[in-house]
mmCIF file of C-alpha atoms in Angstrom:
data_model
loop_
_atom_site.group_PDB
_atom_site.id
_atom_site.type_symbol
_atom_site.label_atom_id
_atom_site.label_comp_id
_atom_site.label_asym_id
_atom_site.label_seq_id
_atom_site.Cartn_x
_atom_site.Cartn_y
_atom_site.Cartn_z
ATOM 1 C CA MET A 353 -35.918 24.730 37.958
ATOM 2 C CA LYS A 354 -34.032 24.126 41.213
ATOM 3 C CA THR A 355 -31.173 26.321 40.004
ATOM 4 C CA HIS A 356 -33.597 29.133 39.082
ATOM 5 C CA LEU A 357 -35.296 28.936 42.469
ATOM 6 C CA LEU A 358 -31.911 29.049 44.158
ATOM 7 C CA VAL A 359 -30.979 32.228 42.244
ATOM 8 C CA ILE A 360 -34.282 33.861 43.195
ATOM 9 C CA GLY A 361 -33.708 32.912 46.809
ATOM 10 C CA LEU A 362 -30.214 34.356 46.816
ATOM 11 C CA VAL A 363 -31.380 37.624 45.247
ATOM 12 C CA SER A 364 -34.179 37.891 47.793
ATOM 13 C CA LEU A 365 -31.669 37.294 50.555
ATOM 14 C CA CYS A 366 -29.332 39.925 49.134
ATOM 15 C CA LEU A 367 -32.061 42.527 48.903
ATOM 16 C CA HIS A 368 -33.658 41.961 52.287
ATOM 17 C CA SER A 369 -31.140 40.401 54.648
ATOM 18 C CA GLY A 370 -28.937 42.476 56.921
ATOM 19 C CA ALA A 371 -26.583 39.536 57.507
ATOM 20 C CA TYR A 372 -24.435 40.381 54.480
ATOM 21 C CA ALA A 373 -25.081 44.078 54.351
ATOM 22 C CA LEU A 374 -23.246 46.648 52.303
ATOM 23 C CA SER A 375 -21.213 48.868 54.568
ATOM 24 C CA PRO A 376 -21.547 52.666 54.619
ATOM 25 C CA ASN A 377 -18.012 53.098 53.241
ATOM 26 C CA GLN A 378 -19.068 51.401 50.001
ATOM 27 C CA PHE A 379 -21.306 54.388 49.195
ATOM 28 C CA THR A 380 -18.519 56.456 47.708
ATOM 29 C CA SER A 381 -20.617 58.605 45.325
ATOM 30 C CA LEU A 382 -22.484 61.624 46.701
ATOM 31 C CA GLU A 383 -25.035 63.705 44.799
ATOM 32 C CA TYR A 384 -26.709 66.850 46.102
ATOM 33 C CA HIS A 385 -30.004 68.265 44.811
ATOM 34 C CA VAL A 386 -31.636 71.644 45.362
ATOM 35 C CA ASN A 387 -35.117 71.928 43.883
ATOM 36 C CA THR A 388 -36.277 75.314 42.631
ATOM 37 C CA GLY A 389 -38.902 77.108 40.648
ATOM 38 C CA VAL A 390 -38.041 79.417 37.770
ATOM 39 C CA ALA A 391 -41.078 81.747 37.884
ATOM 40 C CA SER A 392 -41.275 83.746 34.636
ATOM 41 C CA THR A 393 -37.504 83.844 34.083
ATOM 42 C CA LEU A 394 -37.705 80.894 31.653
ATOM 43 C CA PRO A 395 -40.419 79.868 29.207
ATOM 44 C CA TYR A 396 -42.010 76.449 29.576
ATOM 45 C CA ALA A 397 -39.663 73.650 28.420
ATOM 46 C CA ALA A 398 -36.933 76.234 27.840
ATOM 47 C CA ASP A 399 -34.143 75.111 25.524
ATOM 48 C CA GLN A 400 -31.927 78.102 26.219
ATOM 49 C CA LEU A 401 -31.173 80.251 29.218
ATOM 50 C CA THR A 402 -32.381 83.838 29.418
ATOM 51 C CA PRO A 403 -30.885 87.013 30.906
ATOM 52 C CA ASP A 404 -33.727 87.053 33.464
ATOM 53 C CA PHE A 405 -32.782 83.568 34.659
ATOM 54 C CA THR A 406 -29.072 84.405 34.741
ATOM 55 C CA ASN A 407 -29.744 87.551 36.739
ATOM 56 C CA ALA A 408 -32.003 85.752 39.209
ATOM 57 C CA PHE A 409 -29.493 82.962 39.860
ATOM 58 C CA SER A 410 -26.427 85.184 39.716
ATOM 59 C CA PHE A 411 -24.403 83.006 42.094
ATOM 60 C CA ILE A 412 -23.668 80.531 39.297
ATOM 61 C CA THR A 413 -22.251 80.688 35.766
ATOM 62 C CA LEU A 414 -23.791 78.177 33.353
ATOM 63 C CA GLU A 415 -22.468 77.345 29.905
ATOM 64 C CA GLU A 416 -24.757 77.848 26.912
ATOM 65 C CA GLU A 417 -24.308 74.291 25.604
ATOM 66 C CA LEU A 418 -27.539 72.332 26.037
ATOM 67 C CA SER A 419 -27.793 68.624 26.865
ATOM 68 C CA ILE A 420 -31.082 66.877 25.992
ATOM 69 C CA LYS A 421 -32.299 63.525 27.305
ATOM 70 C CA LEU A 422 -35.612 61.648 27.200
ATOM 71 C CA VAL A 423 -36.557 59.521 30.211
ATOM 72 C CA THR A 424 -39.275 56.986 30.976
ATOM 73 C CA PHE A 425 -39.762 54.414 33.735
ATOM 74 C CA ILE A 426 -41.296 50.925 33.673
ATOM 75 C CA ASP A 427 -43.483 49.204 36.286
ATOM 76 C CA THR A 428 -46.901 47.605 36.701
ATOM 77 C CA PRO A 429 -49.921 49.814 37.466
ATOM 78 C CA ASN A 430 -49.709 48.545 41.057
ATOM 79 C CA ARG A 431 -45.982 49.376 41.244
ATOM 80 C CA ASP A 432 -44.800 45.810 41.901
ATOM 81 C CA PHE A 433 -41.173 46.698 41.229
ATOM 82 C CA ASN A 434 -41.403 49.739 43.463
ATOM 83 C CA ALA A 435 -42.806 47.546 46.252
ATOM 84 C CA LYS A 436 -39.432 45.782 46.221
ATOM 85 C CA HIS A 437 -37.585 49.128 46.062
ATOM 86 C CA ILE A 438 -36.595 48.574 42.409
ATOM 87 C CA ASN A 439 -36.758 51.275 39.715
ATOM 88 C CA ILE A 440 -36.273 50.586 35.998
ATOM 89 C CA ARG A 441 -35.361 53.574 33.848
ATOM 90 C CA VAL A 442 -34.855 53.915 30.093
ATOM 91 C CA ARG A 443 -32.968 57.071 29.175
ATOM 92 C CA GLU A 444 -32.207 58.201 25.642
ATOM 93 C CA ASN A 445 -29.376 60.669 25.381
ATOM 94 C CA VAL A 446 -30.531 62.804 22.460
ATOM 95 C CA THR A 447 -27.356 64.888 22.453
ATOM 96 C CA THR A 448 -25.027 61.862 22.561
ATOM 97 C CA PRO A 449 -27.024 58.758 21.518
ATOM 98 C CA ARG A 450 -24.209 56.317 22.330
ATOM 99 C CA LYS A 451 -24.642 57.283 26.009
ATOM 100 C CA SER A 452 -28.255 56.055 26.087
ATOM 101 C CA LYS A 453 -28.758 53.445 28.805
ATOM 102 C CA ILE A 454 -31.128 51.246 30.761
ATOM 103 C CA THR A 455 -30.712 51.552 34.510
ATOM 104 C CA ILE A 456 -31.901 49.361 37.363
ATOM 105 C CA LYS A 457 -31.720 51.193 40.660
ATOM 106 C CA LEU A 458 -32.260 49.675 44.105
ATOM 107 C CA ARG A 459 -33.194 52.018 46.936
ATOM 108 C CA ALA A 460 -33.071 51.669 50.707
ATOM 109 C CA ASP A 461 -33.194 53.828 53.830
ATOM 110 C CA ASN A 462 -29.732 52.766 54.948
ATOM 111 C CA PRO A 463 -26.723 50.817 53.614
ATOM 112 C CA GLN A 464 -27.459 47.728 55.703
ATOM 113 C CA ALA A 465 -30.856 47.229 54.047
ATOM 114 C CA PHE A 466 -29.367 46.251 50.678
ATOM 115 C CA GLY A 467 -27.754 42.991 51.664
ATOM 116 C CA GLU A 468 -24.764 41.774 49.669
ATOM 117 C CA LEU A 469 -24.587 43.040 46.096
ATOM 118 C CA SER A 470 -21.846 42.973 43.487
ATOM 119 C CA GLY A 471 -21.217 44.096 39.934
ATOM 120 C CA TYR A 472 -23.093 47.373 40.334
ATOM 121 C CA LYS A 473 -22.149 50.590 38.571
ATOM 122 C CA LYS A 474 -22.243 52.761 41.679
ATOM 123 C CA ALA A 475 -23.438 52.958 45.245
ATOM 124 C CA GLU A 476 -24.672 56.480 45.873
ATOM 125 C CA VAL A 477 -26.132 58.763 48.522
ATOM 126 C CA ASP A 478 -28.528 61.467 47.273
ATOM 127 C CA TYR A 479 -29.134 64.493 49.470
ATOM 128 C CA THR A 480 -32.322 66.529 48.961
ATOM 129 C CA GLU A 481 -33.622 68.985 51.547
ATOM 130 C CA GLY A 482 -30.932 67.594 53.861
ATOM 131 C CA ASN A 483 -32.334 64.038 53.706
ATOM 132 C CA ALA A 484 -30.134 61.131 52.609
ATOM 133 C CA ALA A 485 -31.417 58.485 50.171
ATOM 134 C CA TYR A 486 -29.267 55.449 49.417
ATOM 135 C CA SER A 487 -29.189 53.682 46.056
ATOM 136 C CA VAL A 488 -27.260 51.021 44.164
ATOM 137 C CA SER A 489 -27.507 51.131 40.372
ATOM 138 C CA TYR A 490 -26.697 48.943 37.382
ATOM 139 C CA ASP A 491 -26.428 50.285 33.807
ATOM 140 C CA LEU A 492 -26.558 48.789 30.326
ATOM 141 C CA PRO A 493 -26.064 50.761 27.110
ATOM 142 C CA TYR A 494 -28.598 50.482 24.311
ATOM 143 C CA SER A 495 -29.088 51.951 20.857
ATOM 144 C CA PRO A 496 -32.019 54.335 20.277
ATOM 145 C CA ASN A 497 -32.432 52.457 16.982
ATOM 146 C CA ASP A 498 -33.549 49.432 19.021
ATOM 147 C CA ILE A 499 -35.950 51.170 21.418
ATOM 148 C CA ASP A 500 -38.466 53.902 20.613
ATOM 149 C CA ILE A 501 -38.600 55.644 23.960
ATOM 150 C CA GLN A 502 -41.980 57.203 23.178
ATOM 151 C CA HIS A 503 -43.497 53.750 22.596
ATOM 152 C CA VAL A 504 -41.261 51.359 24.483
ATOM 153 C CA ASN A 505 -41.285 47.696 23.510
ATOM 154 C CA ILE A 506 -40.939 46.413 27.054
ATOM 155 C CA ALA A 507 -39.964 42.883 25.984
ATOM 156 C CA THR A 508 -36.988 44.383 24.126
ATOM 157 C CA VAL A 509 -35.905 46.260 27.258
ATOM 158 C CA PHE A 510 -35.857 43.052 29.277
ATOM 159 C CA ASP A 511 -34.109 41.145 26.510
ATOM 160 C CA ILE A 512 -31.307 43.698 26.839
ATOM 161 C CA ILE A 513 -31.341 43.397 30.637
ATOM 162 C CA LYS A 514 -30.850 39.625 30.289
ATOM 163 C CA ARG A 515 -27.360 40.341 28.945
ATOM 164 C CA ASN A 516 -26.292 41.273 32.484
ATOM 165 C CA GLN A 517 -26.840 38.378 34.877
ATOM 166 C CA ALA A 518 -26.799 40.533 38.022
ATOM 167 C CA MET A 519 -29.466 42.857 36.603
ATOM 168 C CA TRP A 520 -31.587 39.976 35.349
ATOM 169 C CA ASP A 521 -31.456 38.197 38.727
ATOM 170 C CA ILE A 522 -32.861 41.329 40.379
ATOM 171 C CA VAL A 523 -35.869 41.735 38.056
ATOM 172 C CA SER A 524 -36.587 38.281 36.596
ATOM 173 C CA ASP A 525 -38.989 37.017 39.264
ATOM 174 C CA ILE A 526 -41.280 40.069 39.124
ATOM 175 C CA TYR A 527 -40.954 40.285 35.342
ATOM 176 C CA ASN A 528 -42.009 36.668 34.811
ATOM 177 C CA GLN A 529 -45.019 37.128 37.097
ATOM 178 C CA HIS A 530 -46.201 40.469 35.712
ATOM 179 C CA LYS A 531 -44.741 40.934 32.220
ATOM 180 C CA GLN A 532 -48.216 41.240 30.681
ATOM 181 C CA ASP A 533 -49.012 44.138 33.025
ATOM 182 C CA LEU A 534 -45.886 46.273 32.564
ATOM 183 C CA ILE A 535 -46.327 49.796 31.196
ATOM 184 C CA GLN A 536 -44.209 52.923 30.915
ATOM 185 C CA THR A 537 -44.617 56.329 32.495
ATOM 186 C CA VAL A 538 -45.009 59.534 30.555
ATOM 187 C CA VAL A 539 -41.816 60.447 28.741
ATOM 188 C CA MET A 540 -39.973 63.297 30.408
ATOM 189 C CA ARG A 541 -37.722 65.625 28.420
ATOM 190 C CA THR A 542 -34.721 66.897 30.362
ATOM 191 C CA HIS A 543 -32.807 69.998 29.351
ATOM 192 C CA GLY A 544 -29.551 70.490 31.205
ATOM 193 C CA TRP A 545 -26.715 73.007 31.434
ATOM 194 C CA GLU A 546 -23.386 72.651 33.227
ATOM 195 C CA GLY A 547 -21.443 75.335 35.019
ATOM 196 C CA PHE A 548 -19.695 76.456 38.192
ATOM 197 C CA VAL A 549 -20.498 78.415 41.336
ATOM 198 C CA LYS A 550 -18.849 81.850 41.365
ATOM 199 C CA ASP A 551 -17.860 81.635 45.037
ATOM 200 C CA LYS A 552 -14.115 80.844 45.058
ATOM 201 C CA ARG A 553 -14.534 78.345 47.887
ATOM 202 C CA PHE A 554 -16.512 76.019 45.622
ATOM 203 C CA ASN A 555 -15.696 77.060 42.065
ATOM 204 C CA ASP A 556 -14.026 73.718 41.294
ATOM 205 C CA ILE A 557 -17.318 71.840 41.848
ATOM 206 C CA GLU A 558 -19.138 71.181 38.582
ATOM 207 C CA MET A 559 -22.789 72.172 38.805
ATOM 208 C CA GLU A 560 -25.746 71.187 36.652
ATOM 209 C CA PHE A 561 -29.107 72.857 36.169
ATOM 210 C CA GLN A 562 -31.885 70.634 34.828
ATOM 211 C CA ILE A 563 -35.482 71.186 33.763
ATOM 212 C CA TRP A 564 -37.798 68.184 33.415
ATOM 213 C CA THR A 565 -41.077 68.562 31.507
ATOM 214 C CA PRO A 566 -43.429 65.975 29.977
ATOM 215 C CA TYR A 567 -42.476 65.384 26.337
ATOM 216 C CA TYR A 568 -46.051 65.965 25.159
ATOM 217 C CA ARG A 569 -46.476 68.896 27.592
ATOM 218 C CA LYS A 570 -49.333 67.141 29.387
ATOM 219 C CA PRO A 571 -49.710 67.561 32.266
ATOM 220 C CA ARG A 572 -48.147 71.004 32.070
ATOM 221 C CA ILE A 573 -45.649 70.751 34.907
ATOM 222 C CA THR A 574 -41.980 71.546 35.443
ATOM 223 C CA PHE A 575 -39.375 69.968 37.721
ATOM 224 C CA ALA A 576 -36.245 72.104 38.069
ATOM 225 C CA GLU A 577 -33.138 71.605 40.169
ATOM 226 C CA PHE A 578 -29.500 72.423 40.706
ATOM 227 C CA SER A 579 -27.265 69.451 41.453
ATOM 228 C CA PHE A 580 -23.634 68.494 41.865
ATOM 229 C CA LYS A 581 -21.641 65.346 42.581
ATOM 230 C CA GLY A 582 -18.548 64.366 44.510
ATOM 231 C CA SER A 583 -16.873 61.607 46.469
ATOM 232 C CA ASP A 584 -17.307 60.701 50.122
ATOM 233 C CA GLY A 585 -13.697 61.655 50.811
ATOM 234 C CA ASP A 586 -14.651 65.302 50.244
ATOM 235 C CA LYS A 587 -17.967 65.143 52.098
ATOM 236 C CA ALA A 588 -17.315 67.920 54.620
ATOM 237 C CA ARG A 589 -16.601 70.478 51.902
ATOM 238 C CA LEU A 590 -19.455 69.187 49.715
ATOM 239 C CA ASP A 591 -21.831 69.601 52.650
ATOM 240 C CA GLU A 592 -20.640 73.172 53.054
ATOM 241 C CA ALA A 593 -21.160 73.810 49.330
ATOM 242 C CA TYR A 594 -24.653 72.330 49.549
ATOM 243 C CA GLN A 595 -25.595 74.628 52.427
ATOM 244 C CA TYR A 596 -24.338 77.645 50.481
ATOM 245 C CA ILE A 597 -26.109 76.709 47.231
ATOM 246 C CA ASN A 598 -29.316 75.820 49.028
ATOM 247 C CA GLN A 599 -29.258 79.205 50.785
ATOM 248 C CA GLN A 600 -28.630 81.041 47.511
ATOM 249 C CA VAL A 601 -31.468 79.244 45.703
ATOM 250 C CA LYS A 602 -33.896 79.768 48.566
ATOM 251 C CA SER A 603 -33.031 83.465 48.712
ATOM 252 C CA VAL A 604 -34.163 83.841 45.083
ATOM 253 C CA GLY A 605 -37.621 82.941 46.394
ATOM 254 C CA PHE A 606 -39.054 80.952 43.464
ATOM 255 C CA ASP A 607 -41.305 78.257 44.894
ATOM 256 C CA SER A 608 -41.022 74.733 43.502
ATOM 257 C CA SER A 609 -44.028 72.426 43.162
ATOM 258 C CA HIS A 610 -41.608 69.493 43.076
ATOM 259 C CA GLN A 611 -39.625 68.346 46.105
ATOM 260 C CA GLY A 612 -37.706 65.090 46.327
ATOM 261 C CA SER A 613 -37.439 62.259 43.821
ATOM 262 C CA LYS A 614 -38.030 63.077 40.138
ATOM 263 C CA THR A 615 -38.738 59.373 39.629
ATOM 264 C CA ASN A 616 -41.615 59.352 42.115
ATOM 265 C CA SER A 617 -42.943 62.614 40.728
ATOM 266 C CA THR A 618 -42.983 61.157 37.203
ATOM 267 C CA PHE A 619 -45.042 58.190 38.378
ATOM 268 C CA THR A 620 -47.376 60.536 40.246
ATOM 269 C CA ILE A 621 -48.242 62.530 37.125
ATOM 270 C CA THR A 622 -48.793 59.370 35.034
ATOM 271 C CA GLU A 623 -52.487 58.514 35.285
ATOM 272 C CA ALA A 624 -52.050 54.821 34.376
ATOM 273 C CA PHE A 625 -50.405 54.034 37.715
ATOM 274 C CA ASN A 626 -52.334 53.422 40.936
ATOM 275 C CA GLN A 627 -51.018 56.019 43.348
#
């Protein structure tokens, strides 16, 4: 018992103390997001691109190959994990099942807020509407044969998480207190296409276009975005690319009902959670 309490105390210290903070230079992964609408250029839950879409967003060339994923998140109705800036995601890669994974993501307003962490997959800065959001994430692979993402056995998810001590230390306290209350969000289907910007200044940056829609089409809502990734060593040029892409998307003029985090938006449209 004393050992368990010590682990909990250390995790709490890591998450909330600035004394052993991560430094900004540890956030080496950058991801940029530009939300958009698609108007009538694509049908709802489109699984292929159309000439109308391609003409509207003519600044980019996207490949026809489609990537499909299913995503759901886990928390209590009162968002106890979220209160500690923890997100738990289960993502099934339908196109490539072996790439399915469970992710624990910690979020903070700045690098110093994380405390000392180790063993994470990546430390990342997300830029949306020019605002920076910092995250540290841990991943574990799983087999879709073991988890039905439409009806998640939450105990099975946490049994898999226990295989990684760092991940388990982060979630174990809240899980043990609230495991009877945990539920999943609606399942979101993501359709994605990869491609490149036509502008020669940025045509080596790999782009992605994604559409998120509820798997059961209720509520009938769409989240759509362009995104790209890079490393902090190339930040100046990535910032320039972001400004260009953002300008091009905004000039198309398709309003988006979704701005910001797709995770938060998924919780918002799930009636079981107290908003």
